[in-house]
């Protein structure tokens, strides 16, 4: 299975506690970095398959460092680009690795809410929707995965307690099974965060007929 | 102008840096607390007009302390209630103060993403939509306000740099003026986060014909 890792520019306080260990323990892992995420990776001595950003908040030295650690030419964009850094680096990952199976994105939460919401809602952007089921956002308390209509069995992460279903769009015929608060074929006309559900066992089941759903496993 | 303040249960790292000073400097301010937010207010010696929550993560001593600092009877709910703590305390604030002009909510961000998204998307819940234009979510880096269709002039906060427009629903005929990246009568079919805009002056202008928009002023 080909897994690609991306670090974008969110605050380091929101990264998983073992983030640096994860990098050091897997020197063959493939990494890409966006904006201040690329700076952090370079500072950790991590080779990147690609790096990009507007680097508005970075010094010339930081940009030069990123350039040295990027295996392909560093892409600098003007801040007024039409896509966010996260969207651009995700497209770049897919260009470089069209056979990728999973993309894990770190640094997508915390700090500015306009960024966080853009990172969640890129799931509904034309051109990205098909890639999103392969994307996993990970921070210190949450894992977010994205689903198009279908029937799914999901597995509990050992360190997580809560299970949230965030409906990014209107959703038809949502069924939640093997969870503390089950649902049976319910329609939702608006986006809504069905928070604080829980697994009853090691797996849970859900299904829906139209729309897009983000599943959030989280802990306090 | 009657301003009501609410603290809900998000992590204290996300509160404004001067949060405790704000409480101490305004002993006549009206506060309500939800769940661990009520515990924090009680620990700060802050009288509350009301307090509620499931208090699942609180000790009996913490609940007793909240009870002592709540001027009305503490409301305890089962975790499987239909509304979030933030929605319930907002409804309670409106019951106690139907003449309120503004509700400032702290503790609505950080930590669990299912909670954060529920706090943002309560804006689209039937029964709350009319109250939301009076609500302001404040954390250490962001101020979020909510708008129903109309034409608005908004004022830059001195400490903020970025201006985000988060479209919680499909939006018709959005116009952004006096901003770095203006828009002229554009329709959006899906929720989207228009991130990283900026004020050109002390005020900006926006207007739209249908839907609901959250405006996010933020800083790095």
Short mmCIF file of C-alpha atoms in Angstrom, two decimals:
data_model
loop_
_atom_site.label_atom_id
_atom_site.label_comp_id
_atom_site.label_asym_id
_atom_site.label_seq_id
_atom_site.Cartn_x
_atom_site.Cartn_y
_atom_site.Cartn_z
CA UNK A 1 0.00 0.00 0.00
CA UNK A 2 1.42 3.36 -1.03
CA UNK A 3 0.96 5.91 1.73
CA UNK A 4 1.87 9.56 1.21
CA UNK A 5 2.34 11.98 4.11
CA UNK A 6 1.75 15.72 3.97
CA UNK A 7 2.48 18.43 6.51
CA UNK A 8 0.63 21.73 6.08
CA UNK A 9 1.03 24.93 8.07
CA UNK A 10 -1.14 24.58 11.20
CA UNK A 11 0.35 25.22 14.66
CA UNK A 12 2.69 22.54 15.99
CA UNK A 13 0.68 22.29 19.24
CA UNK A 14 -1.99 20.46 17.24
CA UNK A 15 0.34 17.82 15.81
CA UNK A 16 0.19 14.31 17.34
CA UNK A 17 2.40 14.06 20.41
CA UNK A 18 4.59 11.45 18.70
CA UNK A 19 4.89 13.40 15.42
CA UNK A 20 8.68 13.76 15.43
CA UNK A 21 9.09 10.11 16.46
CA UNK A 22 6.85 9.06 13.56
CA UNK A 23 9.13 10.88 11.13
CA UNK A 24 12.35 9.54 12.63
CA UNK A 25 11.05 5.96 12.90
CA UNK A 26 10.12 5.83 9.20
CA UNK A 27 12.99 7.28 7.18
CA UNK A 28 11.59 5.73 3.96
CA UNK A 29 8.19 7.39 4.31
CA UNK A 30 7.23 9.78 1.52
CA UNK A 31 6.62 13.36 2.67
CA UNK A 32 5.38 16.54 1.00
CA UNK A 33 5.25 19.92 2.71
CA UNK A 34 3.11 23.03 2.22
CA UNK A 35 4.09 26.48 3.42
CA UNK A 36 5.15 26.51 7.07
CA UNK A 37 4.67 22.74 7.09
CA UNK A 38 7.51 22.48 4.55
CA UNK A 39 9.68 24.67 6.78
CA UNK A 40 9.03 22.40 9.77
CA UNK A 41 9.86 19.26 7.77
CA UNK A 42 13.10 20.82 6.49
CA UNK A 43 14.01 21.85 10.05
CA UNK A 44 13.51 18.22 11.10
CA UNK A 45 15.87 17.14 8.32
CA UNK A 46 13.08 15.40 6.44
CA UNK A 47 13.47 15.00 2.65
CA UNK A 48 10.34 16.06 0.77
CA UNK A 49 9.11 14.74 -2.59
CA UNK A 50 7.70 18.24 -3.18
CA UNK A 51 7.17 21.53 -1.36
CA UNK A 52 5.03 24.54 -2.18
CA UNK A 53 3.38 27.60 -0.67
CA UNK A 54 3.37 31.38 -0.69
CA UNK A 55 5.81 31.39 2.27
CA UNK A 56 4.45 34.78 3.32
CA UNK A 57 5.32 34.17 6.95
CA UNK A 58 8.75 32.64 6.25
CA UNK A 59 12.21 34.19 6.12
CA UNK A 60 14.48 33.89 3.06
CA UNK A 61 16.65 31.46 5.05
CA UNK A 62 13.64 29.24 5.77
CA UNK A 63 12.67 29.20 2.09
CA UNK A 64 16.26 28.33 1.09
CA UNK A 65 16.25 25.49 3.62
CA UNK A 66 12.98 24.12 2.22
CA UNK A 67 14.46 24.31 -1.28
CA UNK A 68 17.45 22.18 -0.19
CA UNK A 69 15.19 19.49 1.30
CA UNK A 70 12.74 19.37 -1.63
CA UNK A 71 13.51 16.68 -4.19
CA UNK A 72 11.53 18.51 -6.89
CA UNK A 73 11.63 22.23 -7.62
CA UNK A 74 10.03 24.33 -4.90
CA UNK A 75 6.77 25.89 -6.14
CA UNK A 76 6.06 29.40 -4.88
CA UNK A 77 2.59 30.84 -5.40
CA UNK A 78 1.20 34.32 -4.91
CA UNK A 79 -1.07 34.53 -1.88
CA UNK A 80 -4.08 35.29 -4.13
CA UNK A 81 -4.17 31.83 -5.68
CA UNK A 82 -7.56 30.12 -6.18
CA UNK A 83 -6.71 26.99 -4.19
CA UNK A 84 -5.52 26.66 -0.62
CA UNK A 85 -2.05 25.31 0.15
CA UNK A 86 -3.62 22.07 1.33
CA UNK A 87 -5.53 21.65 -1.92
CA UNK A 88 -2.44 22.43 -4.01
CA UNK A 89 -0.17 20.01 -2.17
CA UNK A 90 -2.82 17.29 -2.37
CA UNK A 91 -3.09 17.76 -6.14
CA UNK A 92 0.72 17.69 -6.33
CA UNK A 93 0.86 14.43 -4.35
CA UNK A 94 -1.59 12.89 -6.78
CA UNK A 95 0.42 14.13 -9.80
CA UNK A 96 3.60 12.57 -8.41
CA UNK A 97 1.96 9.37 -7.15
CA UNK A 98 -1.19 8.63 -9.20
CA UNK A 99 -1.12 5.09 -7.72
CA UNK A 100 -1.31 6.33 -4.12
CA UNK A 101 -3.62 4.44 -1.76
CA UNK A 102 -3.72 6.80 1.19
CA UNK A 103 -2.78 10.41 1.97
CA UNK A 104 -2.26 11.36 5.61
CA UNK A 105 -2.37 15.11 6.22
CA UNK A 106 -0.97 16.66 9.39
CA UNK A 107 -1.12 20.34 10.38
CA UNK A 108 -4.63 20.91 8.97
CA UNK A 109 -6.21 21.97 12.27
CA UNK A 110 -5.70 24.54 15.02
CA UNK A 111 -5.03 28.21 14.69
CA UNK A 112 -7.06 30.01 12.06
CA UNK A 113 -10.62 28.77 11.68
CA UNK A 114 -10.88 29.91 8.04
CA UNK A 115 -7.98 27.53 7.25
CA UNK A 116 -9.42 24.67 9.29
CA UNK A 117 -12.82 24.99 7.63
CA UNK A 118 -11.20 25.21 4.18
CA UNK A 119 -9.27 22.02 4.97
CA UNK A 120 -12.45 20.17 5.92
CA UNK A 121 -14.57 21.57 3.08
CA UNK A 122 -12.05 20.90 0.32
CA UNK A 123 -13.86 17.53 0.39
CA UNK A 124 -16.73 19.11 -1.56
CA UNK A 125 -14.57 20.97 -4.13
CA UNK A 126 -14.92 19.76 -7.70
CA UNK A 127 -11.68 18.06 -8.74
CA UNK A 128 -10.88 16.87 -5.22
CA UNK A 129 -14.03 14.96 -4.25
CA UNK A 130 -12.84 11.72 -5.88
CA UNK A 131 -9.49 11.83 -4.08
CA UNK A 132 -10.92 12.60 -0.64
CA UNK A 133 -11.89 9.02 0.31
CA UNK A 134 -8.13 8.35 0.34
CA UNK A 135 -7.40 11.28 2.66
CA UNK A 136 -6.98 11.12 6.42
CA UNK A 137 -6.50 14.27 8.54
CA UNK A 138 -4.67 13.56 11.79
CA UNK A 139 -4.05 15.88 14.74
CA UNK A 140 -3.35 15.42 18.45
CA UNK A 141 -6.97 14.52 19.27
CA UNK A 142 -8.77 13.72 16.01
CA UNK A 143 -8.66 11.50 12.94
CA UNK A 144 -10.91 12.59 10.07
CA UNK A 145 -11.80 10.41 7.07
CA UNK A 146 -14.14 11.19 4.16
CA UNK A 147 -16.85 9.07 2.54
CA UNK A 148 -18.93 9.18 -0.62
CA UNK A 149 -22.30 7.34 -0.71
CA UNK A 150 -22.08 3.66 0.11
CA UNK A 151 -22.07 1.17 2.97
CA UNK A 152 -19.06 1.08 5.29
CA UNK A 153 -17.56 -0.76 8.24
CA UNK A 154 -15.09 1.35 10.23
CA UNK A 155 -12.66 0.23 12.89
CA UNK A 156 -12.16 1.92 16.25
CA UNK A 157 -8.76 3.51 16.86
CA UNK A 158 -7.39 2.20 20.15
CA UNK A 159 -6.71 5.63 21.67
CA UNK A 160 -10.00 7.29 20.61
CA UNK A 161 -13.29 7.39 22.54
CA UNK A 162 -15.77 9.45 20.48
CA UNK A 163 -17.19 8.96 17.03
CA UNK A 164 -18.56 11.96 15.12
CA UNK A 165 -20.36 11.94 11.79
CA UNK A 166 -20.06 15.33 10.09
CA UNK A 167 -22.44 15.69 7.17
CA UNK A 168 -20.71 18.14 4.81
CA UNK A 169 -23.73 18.30 2.51
CA UNK A 170 -27.41 17.33 2.63
CA UNK A 171 -27.43 13.56 3.15
CA UNK A 172 -30.08 11.00 2.24
CA UNK A 173 -30.92 7.77 4.08
CA UNK A 174 -28.22 7.81 6.74
CA UNK A 175 -28.07 4.66 8.85
CA UNK A 176 -25.67 4.28 11.80
CA UNK A 177 -25.26 0.82 13.30
CA UNK A 178 -23.25 -0.82 16.10
CA UNK A 179 -22.93 2.62 17.77
CA UNK A 180 -24.20 4.02 21.07
CA UNK A 181 -26.78 6.25 19.34
CA UNK A 182 -27.96 4.40 16.21
CA UNK A 183 -29.96 5.91 13.35
CA UNK A 184 -32.20 4.19 10.83
CA UNK A 185 -32.55 5.70 7.34
CA UNK A 186 -32.76 9.41 8.23
CA UNK A 187 -32.52 12.32 5.75
CA UNK A 188 -30.70 15.55 6.60
CA UNK A 189 -31.45 18.71 4.60
CA UNK A 190 -28.43 20.70 5.87
CA UNK A 191 -24.83 20.06 6.85
CA UNK A 192 -24.76 19.02 10.51
CA UNK A 193 -22.25 17.66 13.02
CA UNK A 194 -23.62 14.53 14.70
CA UNK A 195 -21.16 14.70 17.59
CA UNK A 196 -20.29 12.47 20.55
CA UNK A 197 -21.41 9.09 19.29
CA UNK A 198 -19.35 6.05 20.41
CA UNK A 199 -18.39 2.60 19.17
CA UNK A 200 -20.12 -0.31 20.97
CA UNK A 201 -17.51 -2.76 19.72
CA UNK A 202 -14.31 -2.69 17.66
CA UNK A 203 -16.22 -1.81 14.49
CA UNK A 204 -19.19 0.34 13.59
CA UNK A 205 -21.33 0.46 10.47
CA UNK A 206 -22.84 3.29 8.49
CA UNK A 207 -24.45 3.77 5.12
CA UNK A 208 -25.99 6.62 3.11
CA UNK A 209 -27.38 7.19 -0.38
CA UNK A 210 -26.25 10.69 -1.33
CA UNK A 211 -24.00 13.49 -0.09
CA UNK A 212 -20.58 13.41 1.60
CA UNK A 213 -19.71 12.52 5.20
CA UNK A 214 -16.60 13.05 7.31
CA UNK A 215 -16.08 10.56 10.14
CA UNK A 216 -14.23 11.97 13.14
CA UNK A 217 -12.68 9.70 15.76
CA UNK A 218 -11.60 11.81 18.74
CA UNK A 219 -10.55 11.82 22.37
CA UNK A 220 -10.66 14.39 25.18
CA UNK B 1 -26.68 47.18 25.19
CA UNK B 2 -27.21 43.90 27.01
CA UNK B 3 -24.28 41.57 26.46
CA UNK B 4 -24.35 37.98 27.74
CA UNK B 5 -21.17 35.90 28.07
CA UNK B 6 -21.01 32.13 27.85
CA UNK B 7 -18.16 29.72 28.51
CA UNK B 8 -18.46 26.23 27.04
CA UNK B 9 -16.12 23.29 27.48
CA UNK B 10 -13.30 23.71 24.92
CA UNK B 11 -9.66 23.52 26.05
CA UNK B 12 -8.33 26.52 27.97
CA UNK B 13 -5.37 26.85 25.58
CA UNK B 14 -7.82 28.22 23.00
CA UNK B 15 -9.25 30.94 25.25
CA UNK B 16 -8.10 34.54 24.60
CA UNK B 17 -4.84 35.29 26.41
CA UNK B 18 -6.56 37.95 28.54
CA UNK B 19 -9.57 35.76 29.38
CA UNK B 20 -9.12 35.77 33.17
CA UNK B 21 -8.42 39.52 33.13
CA UNK B 22 -11.64 40.08 31.16
CA UNK B 23 -13.61 38.29 33.87
CA UNK B 24 -11.91 40.06 36.75
CA UNK B 25 -12.13 43.50 35.11
CA UNK B 26 -15.91 43.24 34.62
CA UNK B 27 -17.46 41.91 37.83
CA UNK B 28 -20.94 43.02 36.69
CA UNK B 29 -20.79 41.06 33.42
CA UNK B 30 -23.43 38.35 33.02
CA UNK B 31 -22.00 34.83 32.59
CA UNK B 32 -23.47 31.42 31.87
CA UNK B 33 -21.46 28.20 31.82
CA UNK B 34 -21.87 24.86 30.05
CA UNK B 35 -20.26 21.63 31.19
CA UNK B 36 -16.52 22.04 31.82
CA UNK B 37 -16.91 25.74 30.99
CA UNK B 38 -19.14 26.07 34.06
CA UNK B 39 -16.49 24.30 36.16
CA UNK B 40 -13.83 26.76 34.95
CA UNK B 41 -16.04 29.77 35.74
CA UNK B 42 -16.78 28.45 39.22
CA UNK B 43 -13.07 27.82 39.81
CA UNK B 44 -12.44 31.46 38.86
CA UNK B 45 -15.05 32.53 41.44
CA UNK B 46 -17.38 33.80 38.73
CA UNK B 47 -21.11 33.90 39.55
CA UNK B 48 -23.22 32.37 36.75
CA UNK B 49 -26.80 33.24 35.82
CA UNK B 50 -27.18 29.59 34.80
CA UNK B 51 -25.13 26.45 34.35
CA UNK B 52 -25.86 23.16 32.62
CA UNK B 53 -24.24 20.11 31.07
CA UNK B 54 -23.89 16.37 31.41
CA UNK B 55 -20.71 16.86 33.48
CA UNK B 56 -19.49 13.44 32.33
CA UNK B 57 -15.84 14.47 32.70
CA UNK B 58 -16.31 16.28 36.03
CA UNK B 59 -15.92 15.09 39.61
CA UNK B 60 -18.73 15.35 42.17
CA UNK B 61 -16.76 18.16 43.86
CA UNK B 62 -16.61 20.11 40.61
CA UNK B 63 -20.36 19.73 40.08
CA UNK B 64 -21.04 20.86 43.66
CA UNK B 65 -18.80 23.89 43.10
CA UNK B 66 -20.71 24.79 39.91
CA UNK B 67 -23.97 24.45 41.82
CA UNK B 68 -22.78 26.95 44.44
CA UNK B 69 -21.82 29.52 41.80
CA UNK B 70 -24.99 29.14 39.70
CA UNK B 71 -27.72 31.65 40.54
CA UNK B 72 -30.40 29.39 39.07
CA UNK B 73 -30.77 25.65 39.57
CA UNK B 74 -28.04 23.65 37.87
CA UNK B 75 -29.46 21.66 34.93
CA UNK B 76 -27.94 18.22 34.39
CA UNK B 77 -28.69 16.40 31.16
CA UNK B 78 -28.03 12.86 30.04
CA UNK B 79 -25.23 12.65 27.44
CA UNK B 80 -27.70 11.38 24.81
CA UNK B 81 -29.61 14.68 24.59
CA UNK B 82 -30.64 16.00 21.14
CA UNK B 83 -28.88 19.37 21.47
CA UNK B 84 -25.25 20.13 22.19
CA UNK B 85 -24.26 21.89 25.40
CA UNK B 86 -23.59 25.05 23.41
CA UNK B 87 -27.06 25.00 21.87
CA UNK B 88 -28.70 24.34 25.24
CA UNK B 89 -26.87 27.14 27.06
CA UNK B 90 -27.63 29.54 24.22
CA UNK B 91 -31.34 28.71 24.44
CA UNK B 92 -31.12 29.16 28.23
CA UNK B 93 -29.47 32.57 27.84
CA UNK B 94 -32.29 33.65 25.56
CA UNK B 95 -34.95 32.36 28.02
CA UNK B 96 -33.39 34.33 30.88
CA UNK B 97 -32.63 37.46 28.81
CA UNK B 98 -35.08 37.70 25.87
CA UNK B 99 -33.95 41.33 25.45
CA UNK B 100 -30.28 40.40 24.94
CA UNK B 101 -28.39 42.26 22.21
CA UNK B 102 -25.25 40.17 21.97
CA UNK B 103 -24.01 36.74 23.14
CA UNK B 104 -20.26 36.19 23.30
CA UNK B 105 -19.30 32.50 23.46
CA UNK B 106 -15.85 31.38 24.61
CA UNK B 107 -14.52 27.82 24.66
CA UNK B 108 -16.25 26.79 21.42
CA UNK B 109 -13.04 25.87 19.55
CA UNK B 110 -10.03 23.63 19.97
CA UNK B 111 -9.90 20.00 20.97
CA UNK B 112 -12.54 17.79 19.45
CA UNK B 113 -13.44 18.61 15.85
CA UNK B 114 -16.96 17.15 16.12
CA UNK B 115 -17.66 19.71 18.87
CA UNK B 116 -16.08 22.59 16.95
CA UNK B 117 -18.07 21.79 13.82
CA UNK B 118 -21.28 21.42 15.85
CA UNK B 119 -20.61 24.85 17.39
CA UNK B 120 -20.20 26.46 13.96
CA UNK B 121 -23.09 24.60 12.32
CA UNK B 122 -25.61 25.28 15.08
CA UNK B 123 -26.09 28.43 12.98
CA UNK B 124 -28.15 26.39 10.52
CA UNK B 125 -30.26 24.54 13.13
CA UNK B 126 -33.97 25.38 13.08
CA UNK B 127 -34.82 27.30 16.25
CA UNK B 128 -31.37 28.88 16.54
CA UNK B 129 -30.94 30.53 13.14
CA UNK B 130 -32.75 33.73 14.21
CA UNK B 131 -30.57 34.13 17.32
CA UNK B 132 -27.26 33.51 15.56
CA UNK B 133 -26.78 37.05 14.18
CA UNK B 134 -26.41 38.12 17.85
CA UNK B 135 -23.75 35.49 18.55
CA UNK B 136 -19.99 36.02 18.50
CA UNK B 137 -17.54 33.13 19.01
CA UNK B 138 -14.20 34.31 20.37
CA UNK B 139 -10.98 32.34 20.85
CA UNK B 140 -7.29 33.18 21.06
CA UNK B 141 -6.94 33.79 17.29
CA UNK B 142 -10.44 34.11 15.84
CA UNK B 143 -13.69 36.04 16.11
CA UNK B 144 -16.67 34.49 14.32
CA UNK B 145 -19.96 36.30 13.59
CA UNK B 146 -23.01 35.02 11.70
CA UNK B 147 -25.12 36.69 9.02
CA UNK B 148 -28.46 36.11 7.35
CA UNK B 149 -29.09 37.56 3.86
CA UNK B 150 -28.63 41.32 3.62
CA UNK B 151 -26.03 44.04 3.09
CA UNK B 152 -23.41 44.63 5.78
CA UNK B 153 -20.53 46.87 6.75
CA UNK B 154 -18.08 45.19 9.15
CA UNK B 155 -15.28 46.79 11.14
CA UNK B 156 -11.74 45.47 11.40
CA UNK B 157 -10.62 44.29 14.83
CA UNK B 158 -7.33 46.02 15.69
CA UNK B 159 -5.41 42.82 16.48
CA UNK B 160 -6.65 40.77 13.51
CA UNK B 161 -5.11 40.51 10.03
CA UNK B 162 -7.21 38.03 8.01
CA UNK B 163 -10.82 38.07 6.97
CA UNK B 164 -12.55 34.79 6.09
CA UNK B 165 -16.05 34.32 4.71
CA UNK B 166 -17.36 30.86 5.51
CA UNK B 167 -20.49 29.99 3.54
CA UNK B 168 -22.38 27.54 5.74
CA UNK B 169 -24.97 26.86 3.03
CA UNK B 170 -25.33 27.45 -0.70
CA UNK B 171 -25.19 31.25 -1.11
CA UNK B 172 -26.66 33.44 -3.86
CA UNK B 173 -25.25 36.70 -5.21
CA UNK B 174 -22.30 37.16 -2.83
CA UNK B 175 -20.52 40.50 -3.22
CA UNK B 176 -17.38 41.38 -1.23
CA UNK B 177 -16.19 44.99 -1.32
CA UNK B 178 -13.38 47.06 0.20
CA UNK B 179 -11.34 43.84 0.63
CA UNK B 180 -8.08 42.61 -0.88
CA UNK B 181 -9.84 39.99 -3.04
CA UNK B 182 -13.25 41.42 -4.01
CA UNK B 183 -16.14 39.48 -5.51
CA UNK B 184 -19.05 40.72 -7.59
CA UNK B 185 -22.40 38.87 -7.37
CA UNK B 186 -21.17 35.27 -7.36
CA UNK B 187 -23.31 32.19 -6.58
CA UNK B 188 -21.95 29.24 -4.60
CA UNK B 189 -23.70 25.86 -4.80
CA UNK B 190 -21.92 24.30 -1.80
CA UNK B 191 -20.61 25.39 1.59
CA UNK B 192 -17.10 26.76 1.13
CA UNK B 193 -14.48 28.58 3.21
CA UNK B 194 -13.28 31.69 1.38
CA UNK B 195 -10.13 32.03 3.49
CA UNK B 196 -7.33 34.57 3.80
CA UNK B 197 -9.04 37.73 2.54
CA UNK B 198 -7.99 41.03 4.17
CA UNK B 199 -9.45 44.45 4.96
CA UNK B 200 -8.17 47.30 2.77
CA UNK B 201 -9.36 49.86 5.30
CA UNK B 202 -11.03 49.95 8.70
CA UNK B 203 -14.27 48.61 7.26
CA UNK B 204 -15.28 46.09 4.60
CA UNK B 205 -18.58 45.48 2.88
CA UNK B 206 -20.43 42.34 1.88
CA UNK B 207 -23.91 41.41 0.72
CA UNK B 208 -25.77 38.25 -0.31
CA UNK B 209 -29.31 37.23 -1.21
CA UNK B 210 -29.79 33.79 0.33
CA UNK B 211 -28.03 31.37 2.64
CA UNK B 212 -26.00 31.94 5.82
CA UNK B 213 -22.45 33.23 6.19
CA UNK B 214 -19.97 33.22 9.06
CA UNK B 215 -17.36 35.99 9.01
CA UNK B 216 -14.05 35.04 10.63
CA UNK B 217 -11.51 37.67 11.64
CA UNK B 218 -8.25 35.96 12.55
CA UNK B 219 -4.54 36.38 13.16
CA UNK B 220 -1.53 34.06 12.95
#
